[in-house]
Amino acid sequence: MKPLQLSTSLLKHPPAIRLSVVLYTRPFSVLNRPPPNYEGHVPLTTLERGALAIGSAVGSLINPRRGDLIAALGEATATPYFIYRLRSAMLSSPTGRRILRDRPRITSQTLSLAYLRTLPANSVGRAYAAWLDREGVSPDTRDSVRYIDDEECAYVMQRYRESHDFYHALTGLPVMVEGEVALKAFEFANTLLPMTGLSLFAVARLKRAERKRFWKTYLPWAVRNGLRAEEIVNVYWEEQLQRDVDELRRELGIERPPDLRKIRKSEREERRRAKEARERVGGLMGN
């Protein structure tokens, strides 16, 4: 129905109803935005979504620490297909369906970090808390989903986002750019979310030795484990906190990658020893 072509039956209704029908049938545009589907939702036109995707992609490449831009990129590129695929993966799993029904959230209010620190050393909860403490991050830093139209799909994206630090704890990868890129490669192979694949452009920001290590060690690990592992979005983390972390890795089909922090520390020490050796040789030659 076009806005100015009202049917005879519609003319019988009061003016307020006729006006609401006319406004409803107007095409979605910046000046005619539909009401939000959930709290915080911002409906976007196709043009706006494309602009958001491009702008956030460029911005996050320039500054990989801009979590808000990475979040916006994830939402702008997740539709129309990829977030629905992830929701279908949850609906096909009994655990995934329970997560969608219960809608748990991962925050410092829903998870007691003080309690998690008291769990056995090799438990999932203890590993998660230890990773948060070591990296100096908090579960409360994840932005709320705003740009995904379907309310249930918005929760799927929120769940993926809030579970990200559990993926770090499970793999042991740190939050530095090199560790994040490796984890994003794993997530891309497992979830197919475009943002995780686009994040691999950050490899260009790595130093030469780091790029070499990524291509030789961490990318093969990410692809191999991401493809063979179970859908990690279906892990009900709140029910796994007391479980042995190695046992959970085996169940999911994930092998832990080489410890990146230890590798980098070893390389720094090697460079320091080499520098001291050169300085000693230079001192002897000077004498």
mmCIF file of N, CA and C in Angstrom, residues 56-113:
data_model
loop_
_atom_site.group_PDB
_atom_site.id
_atom_site.type_symbol
_atom_site.label_atom_id
_atom_site.label_comp_id
_atom_site.label_asym_id
_atom_site.label_seq_id
_atom_site.Cartn_x
_atom_site.Cartn_y
_atom_site.Cartn_z
ATOM 1 N N SER A 56 33.973 1.046 11.152
ATOM 2 C CA SER A 56 34.488 0.321 12.317
ATOM 3 C C SER A 56 35.653 -0.584 11.932
ATOM 4 N N ALA A 57 35.635 -1.126 10.711
ATOM 5 C CA ALA A 57 36.744 -1.973 10.262
ATOM 6 C C ALA A 57 38.028 -1.164 10.147
ATOM 7 N N VAL A 58 37.939 0.002 9.530
ATOM 8 C CA VAL A 58 39.114 0.864 9.385
ATOM 9 C C VAL A 58 39.599 1.340 10.752
ATOM 10 N N GLY A 59 38.662 1.779 11.585
ATOM 11 C CA GLY A 59 39.039 2.278 12.907
ATOM 12 C C GLY A 59 39.688 1.227 13.784
ATOM 13 N N SER A 60 39.155 0.023 13.768
ATOM 14 C CA SER A 60 39.716 -1.042 14.614
ATOM 15 C C SER A 60 41.058 -1.526 14.092
ATOM 16 N N LEU A 61 41.282 -1.394 12.781
ATOM 17 C CA LEU A 61 42.592 -1.769 12.231
ATOM 18 C C LEU A 61 43.644 -0.757 12.660
ATOM 19 N N ILE A 62 43.254 0.522 12.697
ATOM 20 C CA ILE A 62 44.174 1.565 13.133
ATOM 21 C C ILE A 62 44.471 1.429 14.621
ATOM 22 N N ASN A 63 43.433 1.126 15.391
ATOM 23 C CA ASN A 63 43.596 0.989 16.840
ATOM 24 C C ASN A 63 42.901 -0.286 17.311
ATOM 25 N N PRO A 64 43.617 -1.423 17.340
ATOM 26 C CA PRO A 64 43.006 -2.702 17.721
ATOM 27 C C PRO A 64 42.477 -2.745 19.148
ATOM 28 N N ARG A 65 42.818 -1.761 19.965
ATOM 29 C CA ARG A 65 42.345 -1.750 21.350
ATOM 30 C C ARG A 65 40.982 -1.089 21.503
ATOM 31 N N ARG A 66 40.413 -0.589 20.390
ATOM 32 C CA ARG A 66 39.080 0.011 20.440
ATOM 33 C C ARG A 66 38.030 -1.084 20.426
ATOM 34 N N GLY A 67 37.703 -1.565 21.611
ATOM 35 C CA GLY A 67 36.729 -2.648 21.714
ATOM 36 C C GLY A 67 35.359 -2.272 21.198
ATOM 37 N N ASP A 68 34.999 -0.989 21.313
ATOM 38 C CA ASP A 68 33.691 -0.562 20.830
ATOM 39 C C ASP A 68 33.589 -0.678 19.314
ATOM 40 N N LEU A 69 34.697 -0.372 18.614
ATOM 41 C CA LEU A 69 34.692 -0.496 17.159
ATOM 42 C C LEU A 69 34.664 -1.954 16.724
ATOM 43 N N ILE A 70 35.395 -2.798 17.440
ATOM 44 C CA ILE A 70 35.390 -4.227 17.119
ATOM 45 C C ILE A 70 33.995 -4.803 17.342
ATOM 46 N N ALA A 71 33.329 -4.363 18.416
ATOM 47 C CA ALA A 71 31.968 -4.826 18.691
ATOM 48 C C ALA A 71 31.016 -4.384 17.585
ATOM 49 N N ALA A 72 31.130 -3.125 17.158
ATOM 50 C CA ALA A 72 30.269 -2.611 16.089
ATOM 51 C C ALA A 72 30.521 -3.360 14.785
ATOM 52 N N LEU A 73 31.782 -3.645 14.490
ATOM 53 C CA LEU A 73 32.109 -4.405 13.281
ATOM 54 C C LEU A 73 31.485 -5.790 13.335
ATOM 55 N N GLY A 74 31.552 -6.423 14.497
ATOM 56 C CA GLY A 74 30.974 -7.749 14.638
ATOM 57 C C GLY A 74 29.486 -7.767 14.371
ATOM 58 N N GLU A 75 28.788 -6.764 14.865
ATOM 59 C CA GLU A 75 27.334 -6.709 14.687
ATOM 60 C C GLU A 75 26.946 -6.323 13.267
ATOM 61 N N ALA A 76 27.702 -5.391 12.676
ATOM 62 C CA ALA A 76 27.359 -4.916 11.333
ATOM 63 C C ALA A 76 27.566 -5.990 10.275
ATOM 64 N N THR A 77 28.505 -6.906 10.518
ATOM 65 C CA THR A 77 28.815 -7.926 9.518
ATOM 66 C C THR A 77 28.203 -9.290 9.827
ATOM 67 N N ALA A 78 27.536 -9.421 10.981
ATOM 68 C CA ALA A 78 26.989 -10.727 11.380
ATOM 69 C C ALA A 78 25.698 -11.068 10.660
ATOM 70 N N THR A 79 24.995 -10.065 10.163
ATOM 71 C CA THR A 79 23.743 -10.301 9.448
ATOM 72 C C THR A 79 23.964 -10.067 7.961
ATOM 73 N N PRO A 80 23.168 -10.706 7.105
ATOM 74 C CA PRO A 80 21.944 -11.443 7.425
ATOM 75 C C PRO A 80 22.138 -12.938 7.669
ATOM 76 N N TYR A 81 23.332 -13.501 7.451
ATOM 77 C CA TYR A 81 23.463 -14.957 7.493
ATOM 78 C C TYR A 81 24.147 -15.476 8.748
ATOM 79 N N PHE A 82 25.283 -14.919 9.117
ATOM 80 C CA PHE A 82 26.210 -15.588 10.020
ATOM 81 C C PHE A 82 25.681 -15.730 11.446
ATOM 82 N N ILE A 83 25.013 -14.711 11.967
ATOM 83 C CA ILE A 83 24.499 -14.823 13.326
ATOM 84 C C ILE A 83 23.338 -15.818 13.373
ATOM 85 N N TYR A 84 22.603 -15.958 12.277
ATOM 86 C CA TYR A 84 21.529 -16.953 12.219
ATOM 87 C C TYR A 84 22.114 -18.366 12.178
ATOM 88 N N ARG A 85 23.253 -18.529 11.506
ATOM 89 C CA ARG A 85 23.920 -19.831 11.503
ATOM 90 C C ARG A 85 24.350 -20.205 12.908
ATOM 91 N N LEU A 86 24.871 -19.206 13.651
ATOM 92 C CA LEU A 86 25.317 -19.477 15.016
ATOM 93 C C LEU A 86 24.123 -19.807 15.915
ATOM 94 N N ARG A 87 23.018 -19.107 15.723
ATOM 95 C CA ARG A 87 21.823 -19.433 16.496
ATOM 96 C C ARG A 87 21.322 -20.836 16.156
ATOM 97 N N SER A 88 21.362 -21.208 14.885
ATOM 98 C CA SER A 88 20.940 -22.558 14.490
ATOM 99 C C SER A 88 21.817 -23.612 15.145
ATOM 100 N N ALA A 89 23.118 -23.316 15.269
ATOM 101 C CA ALA A 89 24.022 -24.250 15.946
ATOM 102 C C ALA A 89 23.619 -24.423 17.404
ATOM 103 N N MET A 90 23.166 -23.351 18.040
ATOM 104 C CA MET A 90 22.713 -23.451 19.431
ATOM 105 C C MET A 90 21.397 -24.206 19.513
ATOM 106 N N LEU A 91 20.505 -23.947 18.584
ATOM 107 C CA LEU A 91 19.208 -24.625 18.607
ATOM 108 C C LEU A 91 19.337 -26.120 18.331
ATOM 109 N N SER A 92 20.397 -26.520 17.646
ATOM 110 C CA SER A 92 20.592 -27.938 17.334
ATOM 111 C C SER A 92 21.250 -28.700 18.480
ATOM 112 N N SER A 93 21.640 -27.981 19.527
ATOM 113 C CA SER A 93 22.296 -28.603 20.680
ATOM 114 C C SER A 93 21.400 -28.488 21.911
ATOM 115 N N PRO A 94 21.221 -29.575 22.664
ATOM 116 C CA PRO A 94 20.425 -29.485 23.900
ATOM 117 C C PRO A 94 20.961 -28.425 24.862
ATOM 118 N N THR A 95 22.288 -28.354 24.990
ATOM 119 C CA THR A 95 22.878 -27.335 25.866
ATOM 120 C C THR A 95 22.664 -25.944 25.295
ATOM 121 N N GLY A 96 22.834 -25.804 23.990
ATOM 122 C CA GLY A 96 22.614 -24.509 23.358
ATOM 123 C C GLY A 96 21.181 -24.022 23.542
ATOM 124 N N ARG A 97 20.232 -24.946 23.452
ATOM 125 C CA ARG A 97 18.828 -24.560 23.648
ATOM 126 C C ARG A 97 18.592 -24.115 25.081
ATOM 127 N N ARG A 98 19.234 -24.766 26.037
ATOM 128 C CA ARG A 98 19.077 -24.350 27.431
ATOM 129 C C ARG A 98 19.663 -22.956 27.652
ATOM 130 N N ILE A 99 20.788 -22.682 27.008
ATOM 131 C CA ILE A 99 21.392 -21.351 27.134
ATOM 132 C C ILE A 99 20.452 -20.294 26.584
ATOM 133 N N LEU A 100 19.847 -20.583 25.421
ATOM 134 C CA LEU A 100 18.908 -19.628 24.828
ATOM 135 C C LEU A 100 17.666 -19.443 25.698
ATOM 136 N N ARG A 101 17.277 -20.493 26.384
ATOM 137 C CA ARG A 101 16.101 -20.387 27.257
ATOM 138 C C ARG A 101 16.437 -19.634 28.542
ATOM 139 N N ASP A 102 17.600 -19.946 29.141
ATOM 140 C CA ASP A 102 17.955 -19.365 30.438
ATOM 141 C C ASP A 102 18.513 -17.944 30.312
ATOM 142 N N ARG A 103 19.138 -17.635 29.179
ATOM 143 C CA ARG A 103 19.743 -16.319 28.940
ATOM 144 C C ARG A 103 20.728 -15.903 30.053
ATOM 145 N N PRO A 104 21.698 -16.749 30.406
ATOM 146 C CA PRO A 104 22.663 -16.344 31.442
ATOM 147 C C PRO A 104 23.575 -15.238 30.919
ATOM 148 N N ARG A 105 24.051 -14.412 31.820
ATOM 149 C CA ARG A 105 24.996 -13.351 31.499
ATOM 150 C C ARG A 105 26.293 -13.588 32.272
ATOM 151 N N ILE A 106 27.417 -13.212 31.671
ATOM 152 C CA ILE A 106 28.717 -13.387 32.303
ATOM 153 C C ILE A 106 29.249 -12.014 32.695
ATOM 154 N N THR A 107 29.115 -11.676 33.973
ATOM 155 C CA THR A 107 29.594 -10.403 34.510
ATOM 156 C C THR A 107 30.173 -10.663 35.892
ATOM 157 N N SER A 108 30.758 -9.626 36.483
ATOM 158 C CA SER A 108 31.286 -9.771 37.838
ATOM 159 C C SER A 108 30.170 -9.898 38.863
ATOM 160 N N GLN A 109 28.935 -9.568 38.468
ATOM 161 C CA GLN A 109 27.791 -9.729 39.377
ATOM 162 C C GLN A 109 27.245 -11.155 39.330
ATOM 163 N N THR A 110 27.300 -11.796 38.160
ATOM 164 C CA THR A 110 26.766 -13.150 38.037
ATOM 165 C C THR A 110 27.807 -14.212 38.367
ATOM 166 N N LEU A 111 29.086 -13.859 38.268
ATOM 167 C CA LEU A 111 30.171 -14.776 38.619
ATOM 168 C C LEU A 111 31.003 -14.143 39.727
ATOM 169 N N SER A 112 31.115 -14.824 40.845
ATOM 170 C CA SER A 112 31.919 -14.315 41.955
ATOM 171 C C SER A 112 33.388 -14.673 41.724
ATOM 172 N N LEU A 113 34.185 -13.682 41.374
ATOM 173 C CA LEU A 113 35.603 -13.944 41.126
ATOM 174 C C LEU A 113 36.305 -14.393 42.398
#
